[in-house]
Coordinates of C-alpha atoms in Angstrom, one line a residue:
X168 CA 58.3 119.0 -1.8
X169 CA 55.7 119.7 1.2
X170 CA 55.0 123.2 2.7
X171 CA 54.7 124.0 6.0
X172 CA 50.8 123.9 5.2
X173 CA 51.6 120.2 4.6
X174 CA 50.8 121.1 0.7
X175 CA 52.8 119.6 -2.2
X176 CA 54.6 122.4 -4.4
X177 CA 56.2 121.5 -7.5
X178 CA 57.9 124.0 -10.0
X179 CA 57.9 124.2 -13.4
X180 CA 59.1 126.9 -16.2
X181 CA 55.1 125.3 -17.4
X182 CA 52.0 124.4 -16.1
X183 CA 50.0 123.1 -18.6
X184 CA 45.8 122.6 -17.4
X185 CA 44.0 119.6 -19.1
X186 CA 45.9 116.8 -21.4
X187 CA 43.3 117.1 -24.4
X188 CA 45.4 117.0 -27.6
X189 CA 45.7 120.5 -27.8
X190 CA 47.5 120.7 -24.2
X191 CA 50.1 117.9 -25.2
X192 CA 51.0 119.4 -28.6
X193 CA 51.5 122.6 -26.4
X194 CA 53.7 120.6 -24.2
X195 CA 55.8 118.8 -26.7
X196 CA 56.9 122.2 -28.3
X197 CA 58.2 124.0 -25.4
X198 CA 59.7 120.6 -23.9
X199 CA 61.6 120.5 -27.2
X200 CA 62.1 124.8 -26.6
X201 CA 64.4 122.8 -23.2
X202 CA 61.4 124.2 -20.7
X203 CA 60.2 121.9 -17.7
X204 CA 56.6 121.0 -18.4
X205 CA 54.4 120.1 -16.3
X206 CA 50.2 118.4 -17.7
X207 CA 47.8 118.4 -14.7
X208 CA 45.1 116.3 -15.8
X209 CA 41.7 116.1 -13.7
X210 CA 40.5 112.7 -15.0
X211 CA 41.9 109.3 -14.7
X212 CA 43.1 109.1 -18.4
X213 CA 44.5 111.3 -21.1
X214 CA 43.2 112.5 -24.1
X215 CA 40.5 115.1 -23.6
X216 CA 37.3 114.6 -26.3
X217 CA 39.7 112.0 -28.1
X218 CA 38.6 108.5 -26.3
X219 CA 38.2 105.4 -27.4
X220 CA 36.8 103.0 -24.8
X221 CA 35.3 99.4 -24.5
X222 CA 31.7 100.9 -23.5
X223 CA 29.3 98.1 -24.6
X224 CA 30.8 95.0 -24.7
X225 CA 34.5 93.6 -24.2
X226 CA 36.7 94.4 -27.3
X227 CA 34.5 96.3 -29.0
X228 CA 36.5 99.6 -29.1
X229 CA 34.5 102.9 -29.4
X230 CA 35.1 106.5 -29.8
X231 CA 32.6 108.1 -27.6
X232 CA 34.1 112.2 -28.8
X233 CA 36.4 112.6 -32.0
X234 CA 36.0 110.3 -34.6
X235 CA 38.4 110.6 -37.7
X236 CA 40.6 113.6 -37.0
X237 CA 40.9 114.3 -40.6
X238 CA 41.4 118.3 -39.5
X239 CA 44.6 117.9 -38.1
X240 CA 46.2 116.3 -41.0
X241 CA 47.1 119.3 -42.9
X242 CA 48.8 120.7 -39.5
X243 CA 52.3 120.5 -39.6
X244 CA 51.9 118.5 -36.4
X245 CA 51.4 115.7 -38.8
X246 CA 51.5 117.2 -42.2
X247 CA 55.5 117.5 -41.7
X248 CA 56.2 115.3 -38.1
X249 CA 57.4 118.3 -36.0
X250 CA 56.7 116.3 -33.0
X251 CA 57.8 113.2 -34.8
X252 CA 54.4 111.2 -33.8
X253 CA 54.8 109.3 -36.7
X254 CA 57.8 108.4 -37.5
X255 CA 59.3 107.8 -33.9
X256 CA 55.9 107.0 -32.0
X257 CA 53.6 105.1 -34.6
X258 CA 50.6 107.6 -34.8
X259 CA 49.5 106.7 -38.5
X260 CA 46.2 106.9 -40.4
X261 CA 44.8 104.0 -42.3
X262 CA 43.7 105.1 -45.8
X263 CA 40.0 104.5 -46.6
X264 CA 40.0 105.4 -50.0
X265 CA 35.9 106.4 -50.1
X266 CA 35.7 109.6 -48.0
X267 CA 31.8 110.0 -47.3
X268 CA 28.8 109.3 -48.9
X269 CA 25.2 110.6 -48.7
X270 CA 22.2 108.5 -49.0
X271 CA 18.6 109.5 -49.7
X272 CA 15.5 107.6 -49.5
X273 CA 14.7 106.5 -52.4
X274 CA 17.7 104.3 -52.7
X275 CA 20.0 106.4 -54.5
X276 CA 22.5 108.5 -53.3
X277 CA 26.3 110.6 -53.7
X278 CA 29.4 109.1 -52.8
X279 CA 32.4 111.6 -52.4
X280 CA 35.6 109.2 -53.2
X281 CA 38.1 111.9 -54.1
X282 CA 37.2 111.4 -58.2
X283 CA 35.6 114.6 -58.4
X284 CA 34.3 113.5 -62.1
X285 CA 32.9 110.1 -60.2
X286 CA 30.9 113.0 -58.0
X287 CA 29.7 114.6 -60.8
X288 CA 28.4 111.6 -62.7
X289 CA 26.3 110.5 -59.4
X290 CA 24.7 114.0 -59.3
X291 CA 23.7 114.2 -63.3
X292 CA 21.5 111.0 -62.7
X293 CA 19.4 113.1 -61.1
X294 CA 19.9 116.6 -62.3
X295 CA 22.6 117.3 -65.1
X296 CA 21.7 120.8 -64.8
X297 CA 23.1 120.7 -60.9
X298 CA 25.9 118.5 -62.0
X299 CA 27.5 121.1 -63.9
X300 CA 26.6 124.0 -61.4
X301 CA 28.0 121.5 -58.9
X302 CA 31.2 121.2 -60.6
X303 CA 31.9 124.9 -61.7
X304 CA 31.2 125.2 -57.4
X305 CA 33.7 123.2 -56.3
X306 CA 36.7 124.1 -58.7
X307 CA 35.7 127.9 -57.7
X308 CA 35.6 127.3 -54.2
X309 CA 38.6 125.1 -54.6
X310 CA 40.6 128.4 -54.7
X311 CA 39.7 129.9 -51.1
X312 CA 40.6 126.4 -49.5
X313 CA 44.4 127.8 -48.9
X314 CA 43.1 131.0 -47.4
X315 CA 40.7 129.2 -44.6
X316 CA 43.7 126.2 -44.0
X317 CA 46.4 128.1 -43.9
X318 CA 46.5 129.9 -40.9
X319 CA 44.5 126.8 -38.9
X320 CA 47.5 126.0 -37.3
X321 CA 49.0 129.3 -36.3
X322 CA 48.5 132.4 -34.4
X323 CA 45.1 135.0 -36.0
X324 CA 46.5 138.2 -37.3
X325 CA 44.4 141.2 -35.6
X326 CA 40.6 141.0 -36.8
X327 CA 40.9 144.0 -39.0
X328 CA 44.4 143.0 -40.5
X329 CA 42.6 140.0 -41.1
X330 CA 39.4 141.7 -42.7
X331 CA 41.8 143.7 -44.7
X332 CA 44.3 140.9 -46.6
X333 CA 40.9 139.2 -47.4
X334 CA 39.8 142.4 -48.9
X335 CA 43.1 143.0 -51.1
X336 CA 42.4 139.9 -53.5
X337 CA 39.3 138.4 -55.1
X338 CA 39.8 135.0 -53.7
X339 CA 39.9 136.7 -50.1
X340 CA 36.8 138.7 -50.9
X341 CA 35.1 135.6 -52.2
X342 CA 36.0 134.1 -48.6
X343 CA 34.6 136.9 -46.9
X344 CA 31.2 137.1 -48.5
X345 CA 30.9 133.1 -47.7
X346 CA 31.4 134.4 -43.7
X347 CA 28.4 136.3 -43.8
X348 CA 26.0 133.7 -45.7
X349 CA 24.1 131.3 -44.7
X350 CA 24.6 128.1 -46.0
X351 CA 21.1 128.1 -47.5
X352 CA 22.1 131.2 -49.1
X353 CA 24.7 130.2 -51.4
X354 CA 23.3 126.6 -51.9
X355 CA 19.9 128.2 -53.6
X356 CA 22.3 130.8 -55.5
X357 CA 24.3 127.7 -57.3
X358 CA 21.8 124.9 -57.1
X359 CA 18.2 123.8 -57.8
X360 CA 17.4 120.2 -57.3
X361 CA 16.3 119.0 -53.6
X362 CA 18.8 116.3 -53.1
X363 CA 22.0 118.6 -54.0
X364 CA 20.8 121.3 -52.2
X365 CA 20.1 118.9 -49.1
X366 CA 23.6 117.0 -49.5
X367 CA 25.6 120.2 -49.1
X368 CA 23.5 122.2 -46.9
X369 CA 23.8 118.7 -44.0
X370 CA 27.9 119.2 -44.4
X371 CA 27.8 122.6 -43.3
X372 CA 26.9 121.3 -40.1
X373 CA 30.1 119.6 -39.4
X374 CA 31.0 122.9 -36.7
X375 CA 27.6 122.9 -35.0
X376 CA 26.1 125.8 -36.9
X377 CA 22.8 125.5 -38.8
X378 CA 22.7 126.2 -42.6
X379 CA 20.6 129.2 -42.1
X380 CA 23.9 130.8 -39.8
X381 CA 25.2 133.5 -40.4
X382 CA 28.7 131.8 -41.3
X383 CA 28.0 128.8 -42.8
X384 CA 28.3 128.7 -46.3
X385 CA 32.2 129.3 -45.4
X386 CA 31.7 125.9 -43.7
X387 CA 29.7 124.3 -46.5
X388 CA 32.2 125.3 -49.5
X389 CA 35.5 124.1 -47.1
X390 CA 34.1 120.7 -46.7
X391 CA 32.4 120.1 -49.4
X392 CA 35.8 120.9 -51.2
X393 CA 37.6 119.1 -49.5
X394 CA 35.5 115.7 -49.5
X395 CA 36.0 116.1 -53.2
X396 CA 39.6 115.9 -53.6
X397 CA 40.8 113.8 -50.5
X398 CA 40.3 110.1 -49.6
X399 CA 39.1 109.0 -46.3
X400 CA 40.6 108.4 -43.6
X401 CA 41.0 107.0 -39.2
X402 CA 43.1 106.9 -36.8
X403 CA 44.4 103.5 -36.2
X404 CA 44.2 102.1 -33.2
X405 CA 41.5 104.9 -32.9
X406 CA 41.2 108.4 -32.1
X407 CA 42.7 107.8 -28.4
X408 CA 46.2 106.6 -30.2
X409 CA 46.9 110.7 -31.2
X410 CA 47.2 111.5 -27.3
X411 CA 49.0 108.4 -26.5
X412 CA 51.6 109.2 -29.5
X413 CA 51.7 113.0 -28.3
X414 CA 52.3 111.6 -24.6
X415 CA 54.5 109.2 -25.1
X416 CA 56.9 112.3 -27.6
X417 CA 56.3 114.7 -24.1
X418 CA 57.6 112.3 -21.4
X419 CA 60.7 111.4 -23.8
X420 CA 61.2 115.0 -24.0
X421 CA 61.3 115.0 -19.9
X422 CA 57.7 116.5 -19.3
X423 CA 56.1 115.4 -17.1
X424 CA 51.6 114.1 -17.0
X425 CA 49.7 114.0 -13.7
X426 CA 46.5 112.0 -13.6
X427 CA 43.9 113.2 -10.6
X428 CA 44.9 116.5 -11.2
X429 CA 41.8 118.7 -11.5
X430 CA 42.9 122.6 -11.2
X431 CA 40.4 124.6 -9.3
X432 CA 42.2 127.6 -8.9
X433 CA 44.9 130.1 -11.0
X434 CA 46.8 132.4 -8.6
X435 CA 47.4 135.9 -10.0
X436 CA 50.1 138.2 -7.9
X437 CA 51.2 141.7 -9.3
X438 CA 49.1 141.1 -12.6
X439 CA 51.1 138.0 -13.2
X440 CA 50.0 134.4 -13.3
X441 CA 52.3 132.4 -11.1
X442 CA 50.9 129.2 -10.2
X443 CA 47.5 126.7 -10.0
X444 CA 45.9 124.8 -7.3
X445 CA 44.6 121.6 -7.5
X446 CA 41.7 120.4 -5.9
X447 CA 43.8 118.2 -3.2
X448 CA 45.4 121.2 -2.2
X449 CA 48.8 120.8 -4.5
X450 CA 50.4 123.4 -5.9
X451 CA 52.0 123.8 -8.9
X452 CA 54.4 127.0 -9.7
X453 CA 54.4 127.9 -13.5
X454 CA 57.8 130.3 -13.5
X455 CA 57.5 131.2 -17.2
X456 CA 53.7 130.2 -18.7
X457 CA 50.6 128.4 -17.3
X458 CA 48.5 127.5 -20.3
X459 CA 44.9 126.5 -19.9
X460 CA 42.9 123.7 -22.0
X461 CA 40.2 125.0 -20.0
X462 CA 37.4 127.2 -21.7
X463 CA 37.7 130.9 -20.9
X464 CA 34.5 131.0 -19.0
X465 CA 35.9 128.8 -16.6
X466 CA 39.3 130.1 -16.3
X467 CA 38.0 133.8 -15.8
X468 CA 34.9 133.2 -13.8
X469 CA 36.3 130.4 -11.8
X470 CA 39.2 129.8 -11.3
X471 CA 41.2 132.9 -11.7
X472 CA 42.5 134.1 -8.2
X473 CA 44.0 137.4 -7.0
X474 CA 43.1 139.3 -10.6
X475 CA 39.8 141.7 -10.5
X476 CA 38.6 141.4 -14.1
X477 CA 37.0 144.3 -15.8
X478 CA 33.1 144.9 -15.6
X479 CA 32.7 144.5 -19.6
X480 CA 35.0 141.7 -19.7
X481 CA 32.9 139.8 -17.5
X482 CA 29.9 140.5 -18.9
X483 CA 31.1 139.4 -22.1
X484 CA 32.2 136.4 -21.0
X485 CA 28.7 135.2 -19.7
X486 CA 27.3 136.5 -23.2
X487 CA 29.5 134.2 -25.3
X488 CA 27.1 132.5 -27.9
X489 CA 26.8 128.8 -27.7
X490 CA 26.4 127.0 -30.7
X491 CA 22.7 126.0 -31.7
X492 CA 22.9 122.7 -31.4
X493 CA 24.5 119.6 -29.4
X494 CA 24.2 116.0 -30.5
X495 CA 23.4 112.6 -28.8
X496 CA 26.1 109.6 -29.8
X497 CA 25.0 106.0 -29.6
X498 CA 28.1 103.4 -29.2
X499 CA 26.7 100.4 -31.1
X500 CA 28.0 97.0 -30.9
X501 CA 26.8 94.8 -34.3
X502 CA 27.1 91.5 -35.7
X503 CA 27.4 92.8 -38.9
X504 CA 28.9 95.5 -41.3
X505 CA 26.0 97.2 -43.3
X506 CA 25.5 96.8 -46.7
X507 CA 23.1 99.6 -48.3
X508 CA 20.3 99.5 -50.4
X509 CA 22.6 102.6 -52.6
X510 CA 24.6 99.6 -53.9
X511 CA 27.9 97.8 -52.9
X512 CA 29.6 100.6 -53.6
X513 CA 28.7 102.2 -50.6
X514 CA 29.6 100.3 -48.2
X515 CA 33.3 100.7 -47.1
X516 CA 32.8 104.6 -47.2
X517 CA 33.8 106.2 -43.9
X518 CA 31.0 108.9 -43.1
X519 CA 27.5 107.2 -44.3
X520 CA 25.3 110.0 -44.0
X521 CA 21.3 109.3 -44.5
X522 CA 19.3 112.7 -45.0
X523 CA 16.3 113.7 -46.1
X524 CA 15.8 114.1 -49.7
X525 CA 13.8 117.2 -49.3
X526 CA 15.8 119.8 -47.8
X527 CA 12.5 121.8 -46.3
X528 CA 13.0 118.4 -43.7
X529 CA 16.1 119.3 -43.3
X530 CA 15.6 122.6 -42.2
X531 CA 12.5 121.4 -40.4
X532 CA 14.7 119.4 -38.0
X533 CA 17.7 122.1 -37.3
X534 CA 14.5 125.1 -36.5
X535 CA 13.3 122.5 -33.8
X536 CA 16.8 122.1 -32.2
X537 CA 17.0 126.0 -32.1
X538 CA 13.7 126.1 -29.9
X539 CA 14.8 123.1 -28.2
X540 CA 12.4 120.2 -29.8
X541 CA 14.0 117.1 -30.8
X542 CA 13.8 116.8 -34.4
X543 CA 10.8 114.5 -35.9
X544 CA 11.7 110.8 -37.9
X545 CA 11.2 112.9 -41.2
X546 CA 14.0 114.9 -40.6
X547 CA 16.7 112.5 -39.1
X548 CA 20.2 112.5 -40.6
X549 CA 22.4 110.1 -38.5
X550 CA 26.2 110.4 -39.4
X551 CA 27.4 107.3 -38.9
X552 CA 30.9 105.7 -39.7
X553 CA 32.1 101.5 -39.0
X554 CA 35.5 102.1 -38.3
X555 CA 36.5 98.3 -37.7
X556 CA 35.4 97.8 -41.1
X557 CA 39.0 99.3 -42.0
X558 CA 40.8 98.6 -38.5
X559 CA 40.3 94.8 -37.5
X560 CA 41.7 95.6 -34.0
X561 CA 38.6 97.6 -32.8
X562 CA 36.3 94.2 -32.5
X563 CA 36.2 91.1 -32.5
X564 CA 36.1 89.2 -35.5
X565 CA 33.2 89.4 -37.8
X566 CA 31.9 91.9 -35.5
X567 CA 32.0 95.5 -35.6
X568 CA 31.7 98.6 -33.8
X569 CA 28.9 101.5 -35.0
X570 CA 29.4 104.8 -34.4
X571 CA 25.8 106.9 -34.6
X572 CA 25.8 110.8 -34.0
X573 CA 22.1 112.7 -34.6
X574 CA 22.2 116.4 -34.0
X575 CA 19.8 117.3 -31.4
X576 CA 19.5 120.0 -29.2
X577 CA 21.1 121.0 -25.7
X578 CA 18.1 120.6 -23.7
X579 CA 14.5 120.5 -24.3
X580 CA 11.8 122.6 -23.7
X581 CA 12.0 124.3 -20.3
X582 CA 13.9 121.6 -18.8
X583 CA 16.8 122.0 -20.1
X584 CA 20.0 119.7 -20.1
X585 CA 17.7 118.1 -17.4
X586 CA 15.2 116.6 -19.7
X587 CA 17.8 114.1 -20.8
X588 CA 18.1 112.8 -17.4
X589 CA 14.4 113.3 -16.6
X590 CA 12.9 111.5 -19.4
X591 CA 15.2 108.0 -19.7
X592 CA 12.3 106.4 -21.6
X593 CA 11.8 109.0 -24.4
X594 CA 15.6 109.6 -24.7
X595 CA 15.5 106.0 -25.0
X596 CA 12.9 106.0 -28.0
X597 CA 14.7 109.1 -29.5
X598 CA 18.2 106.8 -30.1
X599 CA 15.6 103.4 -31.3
X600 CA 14.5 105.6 -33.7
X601 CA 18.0 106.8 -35.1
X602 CA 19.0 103.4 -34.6
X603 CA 16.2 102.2 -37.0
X604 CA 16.1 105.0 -39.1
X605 CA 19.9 103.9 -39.6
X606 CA 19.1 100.7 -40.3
X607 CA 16.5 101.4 -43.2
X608 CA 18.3 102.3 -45.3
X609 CA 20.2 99.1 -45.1
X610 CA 19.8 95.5 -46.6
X611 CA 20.8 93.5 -43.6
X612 CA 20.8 95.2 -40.3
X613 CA 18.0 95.8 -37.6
X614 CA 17.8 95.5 -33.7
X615 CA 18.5 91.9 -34.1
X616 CA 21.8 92.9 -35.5
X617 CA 22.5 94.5 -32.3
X618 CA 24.5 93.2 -29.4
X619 CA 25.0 96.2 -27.1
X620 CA 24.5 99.7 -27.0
X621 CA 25.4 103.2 -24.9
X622 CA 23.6 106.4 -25.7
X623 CA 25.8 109.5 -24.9
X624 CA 23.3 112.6 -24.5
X625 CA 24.4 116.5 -24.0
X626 CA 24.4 116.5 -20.7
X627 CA 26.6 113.2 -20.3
X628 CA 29.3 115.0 -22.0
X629 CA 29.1 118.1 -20.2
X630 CA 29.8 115.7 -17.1
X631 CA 32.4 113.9 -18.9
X632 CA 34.6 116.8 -20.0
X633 CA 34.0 119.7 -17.9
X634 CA 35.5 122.2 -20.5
X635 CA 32.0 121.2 -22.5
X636 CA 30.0 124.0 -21.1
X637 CA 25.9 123.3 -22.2
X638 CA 26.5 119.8 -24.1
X639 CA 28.2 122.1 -26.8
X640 CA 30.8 119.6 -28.0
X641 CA 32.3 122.0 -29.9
X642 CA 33.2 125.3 -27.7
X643 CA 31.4 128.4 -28.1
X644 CA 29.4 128.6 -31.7
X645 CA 31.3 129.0 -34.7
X646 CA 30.4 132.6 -35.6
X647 CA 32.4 135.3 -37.4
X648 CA 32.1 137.1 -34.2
X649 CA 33.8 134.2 -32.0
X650 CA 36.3 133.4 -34.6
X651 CA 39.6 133.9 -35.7
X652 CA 41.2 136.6 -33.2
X653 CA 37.9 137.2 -32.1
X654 CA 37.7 133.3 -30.4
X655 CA 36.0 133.5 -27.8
X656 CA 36.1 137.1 -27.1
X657 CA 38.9 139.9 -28.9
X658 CA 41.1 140.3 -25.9
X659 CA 41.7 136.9 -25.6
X660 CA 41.5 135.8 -29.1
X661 CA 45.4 135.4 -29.7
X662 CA 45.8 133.2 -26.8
X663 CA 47.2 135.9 -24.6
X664 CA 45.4 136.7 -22.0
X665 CA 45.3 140.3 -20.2
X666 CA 47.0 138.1 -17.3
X667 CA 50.7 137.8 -18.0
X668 CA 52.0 134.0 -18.1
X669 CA 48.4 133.2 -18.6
X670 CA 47.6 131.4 -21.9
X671 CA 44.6 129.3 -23.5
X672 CA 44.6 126.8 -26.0
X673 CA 41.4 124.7 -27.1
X674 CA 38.7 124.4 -28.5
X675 CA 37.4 127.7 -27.2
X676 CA 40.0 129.4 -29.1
X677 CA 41.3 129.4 -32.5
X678 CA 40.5 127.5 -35.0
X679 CA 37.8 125.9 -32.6
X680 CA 36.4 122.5 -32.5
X681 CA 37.6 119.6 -33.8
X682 CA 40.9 117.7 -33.6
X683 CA 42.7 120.7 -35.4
X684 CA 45.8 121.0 -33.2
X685 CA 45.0 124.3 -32.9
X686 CA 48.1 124.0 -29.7
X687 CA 50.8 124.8 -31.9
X688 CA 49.6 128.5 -32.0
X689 CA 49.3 128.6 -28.4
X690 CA 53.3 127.5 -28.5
X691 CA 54.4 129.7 -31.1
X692 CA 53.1 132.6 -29.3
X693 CA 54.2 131.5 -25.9
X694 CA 57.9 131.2 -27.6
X695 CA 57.9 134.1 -28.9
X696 CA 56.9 136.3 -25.9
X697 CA 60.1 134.0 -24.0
X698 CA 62.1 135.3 -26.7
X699 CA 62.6 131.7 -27.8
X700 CA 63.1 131.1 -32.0
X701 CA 60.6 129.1 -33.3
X702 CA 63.0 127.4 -35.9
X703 CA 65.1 126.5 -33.2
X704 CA 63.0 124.7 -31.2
X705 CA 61.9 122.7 -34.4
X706 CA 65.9 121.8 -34.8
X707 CA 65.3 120.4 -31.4
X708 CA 63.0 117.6 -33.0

């Protein structure tokens, strides 16, 4: 309906803001709780960082922001169907067998394949000794992987309830020491040889931290435990086919998803959030919950209306941490799958990773995105993953689609985010030279293998995806300090906010980053504070 202002107002019991995966796994739960739910979404499409778009050539389908997804399949989203996006809407993931593998320059290199023993053996070519220190690491570490997965998909206890359970076992201890570690830190306590301590130092990265963080061994131990007890996998169809499933569950459960939507304001009255603005004027009345995808610096500092937040608050808000580091993406369209000079064997693992076989590189590279220098050739380390090699329907045939990411930093020097936009012909040389780094340590491919390409820099995706504040893809840096309950800031850390009806979900809260579906929380704890049963609503499936 139309106000007297000539405004459209539609009411809801929920307003959700942004239809990222996170927003439309919020949505599903409290459409199947019998709420009216309403998505505003400010772009044209759905899906948030998970997009898969023709961007080079026709029928070459890219991911240009999540890749495999693998974090969300231990969420009960998927793990047990709650939302029924497998079996009733066809979201699936194609089994890759070969996880990852890690290549150094010499021509040798690890493949993690789920056969832990297949691990092992790859590492005692080089070093028996770290073989056996690599092994004894993993099954140890193995233990803790319950404690960090477990509560992934659920409201953080209180910080120091938290601090404390950890501190009531040795496992939980053992966690909490990783927290405060730098990755370099544990990887010199268990290791001595320059490749091992350079493969498992580069996968602590995988949150945007450094491995000299504060934080990062935690990060190190959880995936490199993990790569060596699960097969790989993708998203079929792409990572674009988990919001399609999640949308297509919400509007059979009668939500309903607005496209052109961008929220520019939050109306507050009485302490109480009641209802958003849109930038076209709309209004949309949230009776019972407005949840925002939004990040909490936006929310608070910008669009929040009618609510005087406290001096402290604020200030903390402008001093959350960003992470150290951003990335630039290339979107590469081949003629060719690469085969690589490791061996055969090599080539249908999902994450190819090339890295420097002396760690001091390594490190070298992450110091100069700290001070805002583009890493040098020497310490390059290109994730890259061919996912039409395992799903034909991404390119054409006998072509395939490359996906290139190279840590980098934010900005540059004191330019900023603006030297990406200042400088097209050194950003251009920066991606040749990960492209051709790539390609070295392959048999077959070059530039002449390549048909197309995009480059995707920090400051595109701020542009794309507003809720990407400073190119950091991954919310605000994945400290102890903006973790957990304290994500991104303790008052706001359970997705309550101070502002009654007023809830966050995302990747600036708990667990973070990544395609987590980290949502669910968000919808146990808005159920619960509309004195709705959670096992109820799941009945409702």
């Amino acid at each position: 309906m139309k106000g007297a202002d000539g405004m459209a107002t539609e009411t809801y019991d929920a307003v959700i803001i942004g239809s990222g995966h996170n927003g439309l796994i919020v949505g599903n739960y409290l459409a199947m709780a019998g709420l009216s739910v309403c998505v505003l979404e400010a772009k044209n499409v759905i899906g948030g960082c998970t997009a898969t778009v023709e961007c080079t050539l026709p029928g070459f389908k890219h991911d240009i922001g999540s890749v495999a997804l693998g974090a969300i399949q231990s969420n009960p989203v998927y793990a047990d169907d709650e939302l029924g996006i497998r079996e009733k809407y066809g979201f699936e993931f194609i089994d890759t067998k070969k996880n990852g593998a890690t290549l150094y320059p010499d021509g040798t290199g690890v493949l993690e394949d789920g056969d832990l023993a297949h691990e092992l053996e790859q590492i005692a070519a080089y070093s028996p000794e770290d073989a056996q220190a690599y092994g004894r690491f993993i099954q140890e570490k193995a233990r803790l992987l319950p404690l960090i997965s477990t509560g992934m998909s659920t409201c953080p206890p209180p910080m120091g309830l938290f601090v404390n359970q950890l501190n009531s076992t040795p496992e939980g201890r053992d966690l909490f020491k990783s927290m405060s570690m730098t990755a370099l830190q544990m990887a010199q306590q268990w290791f001595k040889h320059p490749k091992t301590i350079s493969h498992v130092l580069k996968i602590s990265t995988e949150v945007m931290v450094t491995p000299e963080d504060a934080g990062s061994a935690m990060w190190m131990m959880f995936v490199a435990v993990g790569n060596a007890f699960r097969s790989g996998s993708l998203p079929k169809g792409g990572s674009i086919a988990l919001p399609n499933a999640l949308a297509a569950a919400l509007k059979d459960r009668g939500g309903k998803i607005v496209l052109n939507k961008k929220v520019t304001k939050i109306n507050v009255e009485n302490g109480r959030a009641v209802s958003v603005e849109t930038e076209d004027g709309d209004v949309y009345v949230g009776t019972k919950a407005i949840i925002s995808n939004v990040d909490a610096r936006r929310v608070f500092l910008e669009m929040v209306d009618g609510y005087e937040l406290d001096p402290k608050f604020k200030r903390d808000l402008e001093q959350i941490v960003p992470a150290p580091m951003s990335g630039v993406m290339q979107a590469v369209a081949i003629d060719d799958a690469p085969h690589y000079k490791a061996g055969p064997e090599f080539d249908d693992a999902v994450v190819v990773e090339p890295i420097p076989e002396n760690f001091q590189d390594l490190l070298d590279g992450y110091r100069a995105m700290v001070e805002g220098r583009l890493p040098e050739k020497r310490s390059l380390c290109p994730e890259s993953l061919v996912p039409s090699l395992f799903d034909p329907q991404r390119a054409p045939e006998g072509k395939h689609v490359l996906y290139l990411w190279q840590l980098a930093p934010s900005g540059v020097g004191e330019e900023g985010m603006g030297w990406w936009k200042n400088h097209p012909e050194e950003v251009e040389r920066f991606a040749r030279d990960i492209r051709e780094h790539f390609f070295s340590y392959t048999t077959n491919l070059s530039e002449d293998n390549v048909m197309a390409y995009k480059v995707f820099t920090p400051d595109f995706y701020s542009e794309w995806n507003e809720n990407i504040i400073d190119g950091n893809i991954t919310g605000p840096g994945a400290y102890l300090f903006q973790s957990y309950a304290y994500r991104p800031l303790p008052e706001i850390g359970q997705f309550r906010t101070m502002i009654d009806g007023l809830y966050l979900t995302g990747m600036g809260t708990h667990p973070g980053g990544a395609v987590t579906g980290g949502g669910r929380g968000t919808a146990q704890v808005v159920l619960e504070d509309l004195d709705i049963d959670w096992d109820d609503t799941l009945d409702n499936k």
